[in-house]
Amino acid sequence: MKEIVAAELAKRVKDGELLGIGTGSTVEAALEKIKERVVKEELDLHVVPTSVQSAWKCEEIGLKVLSPVYRGPISWGFDGADAVDGNNWLVKGKGAAMLQEKILAARCKEFVIIVDESKLVKDLRVCPVPVEFISEASSVVEKGLKTLGATKIALRPAVGKHGPIVTEAGNLIYDAEFEKIYPELEERIKSIVGVVESGLFIGYADEILVGGAAGIRSIKSSKVK
């Protein structure tokens, strides 16, 4: 299913565009399909990636990588998601890159989410919400999340080393489970002192492109951010 939606996404790329590139396995699958077009059609593409991992992948396939601090317009961008509900609200952040991913989503003229149908859920509570925070504020952030209805808060451990995972910005991540996901929750999490960003994306996606057994499905939405 991932390959199907990746191929569909790659068809939309046009020569000369500046694209925003998310992070994750579905994004990498799309980049492989884009690579095929770059080689075959000699496309000239510039990209703004959201992580070192994505930047390296883009360089590997011959795309011109710009710095995340580039201030010019971005034609459109794409990314994956860990869960998508019926409102086109998202939970992202398993790859610990949600800060740059949300910045990208806010900057793009059009932001497309690519997923397989297993990521479509009735209730976002099936996934914990990642919350990136500065280490000095751990107790303040934990208390604030509980006040907002978090029933379980876990410091995300690193893989391959002892201790917690550290984001590219040098921060830590709590994975928080909530009693309820509601429209104001994203902003309320962000208002906690010490929180850098959360993996709750409400109103950022212009389109959800879904790959499933029956083929490709496009779900449009109105961007409110």
PDB file of N, CA and C in Angstrom, residues 44-115:
ATOM      1  N   ASP A  44      14.635  19.010 -12.540  1.00  0.00           N
ATOM      2  CA  ASP A  44      15.443  19.890 -11.694  1.00  0.00           C
ATOM      3  C   ASP A  44      14.591  20.272 -10.484  1.00  0.00           C
ATOM      4  N   LEU A  45      14.917  19.704  -9.330  1.00  0.00           N
ATOM      5  CA  LEU A  45      14.105  19.922  -8.134  1.00  0.00           C
ATOM      6  C   LEU A  45      14.957  20.416  -6.977  1.00  0.00           C
ATOM      7  N   HIS A  46      14.421  21.386  -6.250  1.00  0.00           N
ATOM      8  CA  HIS A  46      15.020  21.842  -5.000  1.00  0.00           C
ATOM      9  C   HIS A  46      14.110  21.401  -3.860  1.00  0.00           C
ATOM     10  N   VAL A  47      14.708  21.095  -2.715  1.00  0.00           N
ATOM     11  CA  VAL A  47      13.911  20.612  -1.590  1.00  0.00           C
ATOM     12  C   VAL A  47      14.361  21.250  -0.282  1.00  0.00           C
ATOM     13  N   VAL A  48      13.410  21.379   0.638  1.00  0.00           N
ATOM     14  CA  VAL A  48      13.694  21.769   2.017  1.00  0.00           C
ATOM     15  C   VAL A  48      13.289  20.583   2.890  1.00  0.00           C
ATOM     16  N   PRO A  49      14.242  19.845   3.446  1.00  0.00           N
ATOM     17  CA  PRO A  49      13.926  18.659   4.242  1.00  0.00           C
ATOM     18  C   PRO A  49      13.669  19.010   5.707  1.00  0.00           C
ATOM     19  N   THR A  50      13.039  18.072   6.418  1.00  0.00           N
ATOM     20  CA  THR A  50      12.696  18.308   7.821  1.00  0.00           C
ATOM     21  C   THR A  50      13.597  17.563   8.798  1.00  0.00           C
ATOM     22  N   SER A  51      14.573  16.831   8.287  1.00  0.00           N
ATOM     23  CA  SER A  51      15.474  16.091   9.168  1.00  0.00           C
ATOM     24  C   SER A  51      16.763  15.776   8.428  1.00  0.00           C
ATOM     25  N   VAL A  52      17.780  15.427   9.187  1.00  0.00           N
ATOM     26  CA  VAL A  52      19.042  15.001   8.586  1.00  0.00           C
ATOM     27  C   VAL A  52      18.819  13.760   7.728  1.00  0.00           C
ATOM     28  N   GLN A  53      18.017  12.840   8.232  1.00  0.00           N
ATOM     29  CA  GLN A  53      17.713  11.606   7.498  1.00  0.00           C
ATOM     30  C   GLN A  53      17.134  11.911   6.121  1.00  0.00           C
ATOM     31  N   SER A  54      16.165  12.820   6.076  1.00  0.00           N
ATOM     32  CA  SER A  54      15.547  13.180   4.794  1.00  0.00           C
ATOM     33  C   SER A  54      16.522  13.933   3.898  1.00  0.00           C
ATOM     34  N   ALA A  55      17.334  14.793   4.495  1.00  0.00           N
ATOM     35  CA  ALA A  55      18.314  15.550   3.714  1.00  0.00           C
ATOM     36  C   ALA A  55      19.296  14.610   3.025  1.00  0.00           C
ATOM     37  N   TRP A  56      19.771  13.624   3.761  1.00  0.00           N
ATOM     38  CA  TRP A  56      20.710  12.660   3.174  1.00  0.00           C
ATOM     39  C   TRP A  56      20.061  11.873   2.044  1.00  0.00           C
ATOM     40  N   LYS A  57      18.818  11.476   2.249  1.00  0.00           N
ATOM     41  CA  LYS A  57      18.110  10.720   1.213  1.00  0.00           C
ATOM     42  C   LYS A  57      17.937  11.564  -0.043  1.00  0.00           C
ATOM     43  N   CYS A  58      17.588  12.831   0.134  1.00  0.00           N
ATOM     44  CA  CYS A  58      17.403  13.730  -1.017  1.00  0.00           C
ATOM     45  C   CYS A  58      18.710  13.933  -1.776  1.00  0.00           C
ATOM     46  N   GLU A  59      19.808  14.097  -1.045  1.00  0.00           N
ATOM     47  CA  GLU A  59      21.110  14.241  -1.691  1.00  0.00           C
ATOM     48  C   GLU A  59      21.469  12.975  -2.469  1.00  0.00           C
ATOM     49  N   GLU A  60      21.157  11.833  -1.870  1.00  0.00           N
ATOM     50  CA  GLU A  60      21.471  10.542  -2.487  1.00  0.00           C
ATOM     51  C   GLU A  60      20.801  10.376  -3.847  1.00  0.00           C
ATOM     52  N   ILE A  61      19.587  10.910  -3.986  1.00  0.00           N
ATOM     53  CA  ILE A  61      18.866  10.714  -5.255  1.00  0.00           C
ATOM     54  C   ILE A  61      19.027  11.902  -6.210  1.00  0.00           C
ATOM     55  N   GLY A  62      19.885  12.847  -5.841  1.00  0.00           N
ATOM     56  CA  GLY A  62      20.221  13.915  -6.769  1.00  0.00           C
ATOM     57  C   GLY A  62      19.376  15.169  -6.696  1.00  0.00           C
ATOM     58  N   LEU A  63      18.672  15.367  -5.584  1.00  0.00           N
ATOM     59  CA  LEU A  63      17.894  16.592  -5.420  1.00  0.00           C
ATOM     60  C   LEU A  63      18.762  17.680  -4.800  1.00  0.00           C
ATOM     61  N   LYS A  64      18.464  18.926  -5.104  1.00  0.00           N
ATOM     62  CA  LYS A  64      19.224  20.055  -4.570  1.00  0.00           C
ATOM     63  C   LYS A  64      18.630  20.443  -3.216  1.00  0.00           C
ATOM     64  N   VAL A  65      19.398  20.238  -2.168  1.00  0.00           N
ATOM     65  CA  VAL A  65      18.909  20.415  -0.799  1.00  0.00           C
ATOM     66  C   VAL A  65      19.199  21.824  -0.299  1.00  0.00           C
ATOM     67  N   LEU A  66      18.154  22.508   0.139  1.00  0.00           N
ATOM     68  CA  LEU A  66      18.289  23.829   0.743  1.00  0.00           C
ATOM     69  C   LEU A  66      18.217  23.709   2.262  1.00  0.00           C
ATOM     70  N   SER A  67      18.762  24.691   2.936  1.00  0.00           N
ATOM     71  CA  SER A  67      18.732  24.708   4.399  1.00  0.00           C
ATOM     72  C   SER A  67      17.312  24.923   4.908  1.00  0.00           C
ATOM     73  N   PRO A  68      16.961  24.341   6.071  1.00  0.00           N
ATOM     74  CA  PRO A  68      15.642  24.594   6.664  1.00  0.00           C
ATOM     75  C   PRO A  68      15.397  26.068   6.979  1.00  0.00           C
ATOM     76  N   VAL A  69      16.467  26.870   7.062  1.00  0.00           N
ATOM     77  CA  VAL A  69      16.286  28.297   7.353  1.00  0.00           C
ATOM     78  C   VAL A  69      16.024  29.108   6.084  1.00  0.00           C
ATOM     79  N   TYR A  70      15.993  28.464   4.929  1.00  0.00           N
ATOM     80  CA  TYR A  70      15.610  29.144   3.686  1.00  0.00           C
ATOM     81  C   TYR A  70      14.248  29.806   3.881  1.00  0.00           C
ATOM     82  N   ARG A  71      14.149  31.083   3.492  1.00  0.00           N
ATOM     83  CA  ARG A  71      12.951  31.863   3.816  1.00  0.00           C
ATOM     84  C   ARG A  71      11.986  32.051   2.647  1.00  0.00           C
ATOM     85  N   GLY A  72      12.330  31.565   1.481  1.00  0.00           N
ATOM     86  CA  GLY A  72      11.477  31.759   0.317  1.00  0.00           C
ATOM     87  C   GLY A  72      10.259  30.855   0.309  1.00  0.00           C
ATOM     88  N   PRO A  73       9.389  31.040  -0.685  1.00  0.00           N
ATOM     89  CA  PRO A  73       8.165  30.233  -0.781  1.00  0.00           C
ATOM     90  C   PRO A  73       8.463  28.780  -1.147  1.00  0.00           C
ATOM     91  N   ILE A  74       7.654  27.883  -0.630  1.00  0.00           N
ATOM     92  CA  ILE A  74       7.752  26.459  -0.945  1.00  0.00           C
ATOM     93  C   ILE A  74       6.515  26.074  -1.748  1.00  0.00           C
ATOM     94  N   SER A  75       6.721  25.503  -2.928  1.00  0.00           N
ATOM     95  CA  SER A  75       5.599  25.184  -3.820  1.00  0.00           C
ATOM     96  C   SER A  75       4.558  24.331  -3.108  1.00  0.00           C
ATOM     97  N   TRP A  76       4.993  23.212  -2.571  1.00  0.00           N
ATOM     98  CA  TRP A  76       4.130  22.345  -1.778  1.00  0.00           C
ATOM     99  C   TRP A  76       5.006  21.339  -1.051  1.00  0.00           C
ATOM    100  N   GLY A  77       4.429  20.654  -0.098  1.00  0.00           N
ATOM    101  CA  GLY A  77       5.203  19.693   0.666  1.00  0.00           C
ATOM    102  C   GLY A  77       4.405  18.440   0.954  1.00  0.00           C
ATOM    103  N   PHE A  78       5.108  17.398   1.334  1.00  0.00           N
ATOM    104  CA  PHE A  78       4.429  16.147   1.683  1.00  0.00           C
ATOM    105  C   PHE A  78       5.117  15.478   2.865  1.00  0.00           C
ATOM    106  N   ASP A  79       4.332  14.690   3.573  1.00  0.00           N
ATOM    107  CA  ASP A  79       4.826  14.004   4.762  1.00  0.00           C
ATOM    108  C   ASP A  79       3.914  12.820   5.054  1.00  0.00           C
ATOM    109  N   GLY A  80       4.340  11.957   5.939  1.00  0.00           N
ATOM    110  CA  GLY A  80       3.509  10.856   6.389  1.00  0.00           C
ATOM    111  C   GLY A  80       2.818  11.218   7.688  1.00  0.00           C
ATOM    112  N   ALA A  81       2.150  10.255   8.294  1.00  0.00           N
ATOM    113  CA  ALA A  81       1.485  10.459   9.580  1.00  0.00           C
ATOM    114  C   ALA A  81       1.368   9.125  10.293  1.00  0.00           C
ATOM    115  N   ASP A  82       1.313   9.187  11.610  1.00  0.00           N
ATOM    116  CA  ASP A  82       1.142   7.975  12.409  1.00  0.00           C
ATOM    117  C   ASP A  82      -0.327   7.606  12.540  1.00  0.00           C
ATOM    118  N   ALA A  83      -1.196   8.619  12.504  1.00  0.00           N
ATOM    119  CA  ALA A  83      -2.642   8.384  12.579  1.00  0.00           C
ATOM    120  C   ALA A  83      -3.371   9.582  11.989  1.00  0.00           C
ATOM    121  N   VAL A  84      -4.484   9.309  11.304  1.00  0.00           N
ATOM    122  CA  VAL A  84      -5.329  10.350  10.702  1.00  0.00           C
ATOM    123  C   VAL A  84      -6.776  10.028  11.050  1.00  0.00           C
ATOM    124  N   ASP A  85      -7.504  11.010  11.607  1.00  0.00           N
ATOM    125  CA  ASP A  85      -8.909  10.742  11.939  1.00  0.00           C
ATOM    126  C   ASP A  85      -9.856  11.324  10.891  1.00  0.00           C
ATOM    127  N   GLY A  86     -11.147  11.240  11.141  1.00  0.00           N
ATOM    128  CA  GLY A  86     -12.143  11.691  10.176  1.00  0.00           C
ATOM    129  C   GLY A  86     -12.189  13.185   9.967  1.00  0.00           C
ATOM    130  N   ASN A  87     -11.542  13.960  10.844  1.00  0.00           N
ATOM    131  CA  ASN A  87     -11.452  15.413  10.685  1.00  0.00           C
ATOM    132  C   ASN A  87     -10.194  15.829   9.931  1.00  0.00           C
ATOM    133  N   ASN A  88      -9.398  14.840   9.529  1.00  0.00           N
ATOM    134  CA  ASN A  88      -8.072  15.072   8.949  1.00  0.00           C
ATOM    135  C   ASN A  88      -7.107  15.684   9.954  1.00  0.00           C
ATOM    136  N   TRP A  89      -7.370  15.448  11.237  1.00  0.00           N
ATOM    137  CA  TRP A  89      -6.401  15.767  12.273  1.00  0.00           C
ATOM    138  C   TRP A  89      -5.366  14.646  12.289  1.00  0.00           C
ATOM    139  N   LEU A  90      -4.149  14.985  12.661  1.00  0.00           N
ATOM    140  CA  LEU A  90      -3.052  14.027  12.590  1.00  0.00           C
ATOM    141  C   LEU A  90      -2.341  13.884  13.925  1.00  0.00           C
ATOM    142  N   VAL A  91      -1.778  12.703  14.138  1.00  0.00           N
ATOM    143  CA  VAL A  91      -0.730  12.521  15.134  1.00  0.00           C
ATOM    144  C   VAL A  91       0.522  12.132  14.368  1.00  0.00           C
ATOM    145  N   LYS A  92       1.609  12.869  14.618  1.00  0.00           N
ATOM    146  CA  LYS A  92       2.891  12.628  13.984  1.00  0.00           C
ATOM    147  C   LYS A  92       3.969  12.663  15.055  1.00  0.00           C
ATOM    148  N   GLY A  93       5.149  12.205  14.702  1.00  0.00           N
ATOM    149  CA  GLY A  93       6.255  12.350  15.629  1.00  0.00           C
ATOM    150  C   GLY A  93       6.960  11.081  16.051  1.00  0.00           C
ATOM    151  N   LYS A  94       6.602   9.937  15.472  1.00  0.00           N
ATOM    152  CA  LYS A  94       7.339   8.716  15.810  1.00  0.00           C
ATOM    153  C   LYS A  94       8.801   8.836  15.417  1.00  0.00           C
ATOM    154  N   GLY A  95       9.063   9.635  14.382  1.00  0.00           N
ATOM    155  CA  GLY A  95      10.432   9.854  13.945  1.00  0.00           C
ATOM    156  C   GLY A  95      11.121  10.991  14.665  1.00  0.00           C
ATOM    157  N   ALA A  96      10.442  11.582  15.661  1.00  0.00           N
ATOM    158  CA  ALA A  96      11.000  12.643  16.510  1.00  0.00           C
ATOM    159  C   ALA A  96      11.344  13.912  15.736  1.00  0.00           C
ATOM    160  N   ALA A  97      10.653  14.147  14.614  1.00  0.00           N
ATOM    161  CA  ALA A  97      10.951  15.323  13.786  1.00  0.00           C
ATOM    162  C   ALA A  97       9.762  16.265  13.686  1.00  0.00           C
ATOM    163  N   MET A  98       8.832  16.200  14.642  1.00  0.00           N
ATOM    164  CA  MET A  98       7.578  16.951  14.475  1.00  0.00           C
ATOM    165  C   MET A  98       7.750  18.468  14.525  1.00  0.00           C
ATOM    166  N   LEU A  99       8.809  18.964  15.160  1.00  0.00           N
ATOM    167  CA  LEU A  99       9.020  20.416  15.182  1.00  0.00           C
ATOM    168  C   LEU A  99       9.240  20.939  13.768  1.00  0.00           C
ATOM    169  N   GLN A 100      10.215  20.379  13.063  1.00  0.00           N
ATOM    170  CA  GLN A 100      10.483  20.822  11.695  1.00  0.00           C
ATOM    171  C   GLN A 100       9.332  20.469  10.758  1.00  0.00           C
ATOM    172  N   GLU A 101       8.652  19.346  11.040  1.00  0.00           N
ATOM    173  CA  GLU A 101       7.520  18.952  10.198  1.00  0.00           C
ATOM    174  C   GLU A 101       6.364  19.942  10.318  1.00  0.00           C
ATOM    175  N   LYS A 102       6.138  20.446  11.522  1.00  0.00           N
ATOM    176  CA  LYS A 102       5.042  21.402  11.691  1.00  0.00           C
ATOM    177  C   LYS A 102       5.414  22.763  11.097  1.00  0.00           C
ATOM    178  N   ILE A 103       6.663  23.137  11.217  1.00  0.00           N
ATOM    179  CA  ILE A 103       7.121  24.371  10.568  1.00  0.00           C
ATOM    180  C   ILE A 103       6.906  24.268   9.059  1.00  0.00           C
ATOM    181  N   LEU A 104       7.270  23.119   8.498  1.00  0.00           N
ATOM    182  CA  LEU A 104       7.068  22.905   7.060  1.00  0.00           C
ATOM    183  C   LEU A 104       5.594  22.990   6.698  1.00  0.00           C
ATOM    184  N   ALA A 105       4.747  22.328   7.481  1.00  0.00           N
ATOM    185  CA  ALA A 105       3.307  22.331   7.200  1.00  0.00           C
ATOM    186  C   ALA A 105       2.744  23.743   7.201  1.00  0.00           C
ATOM    187  N   ALA A 106       3.235  24.576   8.108  1.00  0.00           N
ATOM    188  CA  ALA A 106       2.757  25.953   8.201  1.00  0.00           C
ATOM    189  C   ALA A 106       3.263  26.817   7.048  1.00  0.00           C
ATOM    190  N   ARG A 107       4.392  26.443   6.460  1.00  0.00           N
ATOM    191  CA  ARG A 107       4.998  27.249   5.401  1.00  0.00           C
ATOM    192  C   ARG A 107       4.481  26.916   4.008  1.00  0.00           C
ATOM    193  N   CYS A 108       4.091  25.670   3.805  1.00  0.00           N
ATOM    194  CA  CYS A 108       3.737  25.222   2.452  1.00  0.00           C
ATOM    195  C   CYS A 108       2.423  25.823   1.962  1.00  0.00           C
ATOM    196  N   LYS A 109       2.398  26.165   0.684  1.00  0.00           N
ATOM    197  CA  LYS A 109       1.146  26.598   0.067  1.00  0.00           C
ATOM    198  C   LYS A 109       0.147  25.449   0.070  1.00  0.00           C
ATOM    199  N   GLU A 110       0.654  24.235  -0.073  1.00  0.00           N
ATOM    200  CA  GLU A 110      -0.180  23.040  -0.010  1.00  0.00           C
ATOM    201  C   GLU A 110       0.600  21.950   0.711  1.00  0.00           C
ATOM    202  N   PHE A 111      -0.052  21.298   1.677  1.00  0.00           N
ATOM    203  CA  PHE A 111       0.600  20.268   2.477  1.00  0.00           C
ATOM    204  C   PHE A 111      -0.185  18.971   2.335  1.00  0.00           C
ATOM    205  N   VAL A 112       0.472  17.958   1.767  1.00  0.00           N
ATOM    206  CA  VAL A 112      -0.175  16.684   1.461  1.00  0.00           C
ATOM    207  C   VAL A 112       0.359  15.593   2.391  1.00  0.00           C
ATOM    208  N   ILE A 113      -0.549  14.846   2.988  1.00  0.00           N
ATOM    209  CA  ILE A 113      -0.179  13.725   3.843  1.00  0.00           C
ATOM    210  C   ILE A 113      -0.375  12.432   3.061  1.00  0.00           C
ATOM    211  N   ILE A 114       0.645  11.586   3.051  1.00  0.00           N
ATOM    212  CA  ILE A 114       0.555  10.312   2.338  1.00  0.00           C
ATOM    213  C   ILE A 114       0.608   9.166   3.350  1.00  0.00           C
ATOM    214  N   VAL A 115      -0.399   8.302   3.298  1.00  0.00           N
ATOM    215  CA  VAL A 115      -0.493   7.183   4.241  1.00  0.00           C
ATOM    216  C   VAL A 115      -1.104   5.966   3.552  1.00  0.00           C
TER     217      VAL A 115
END
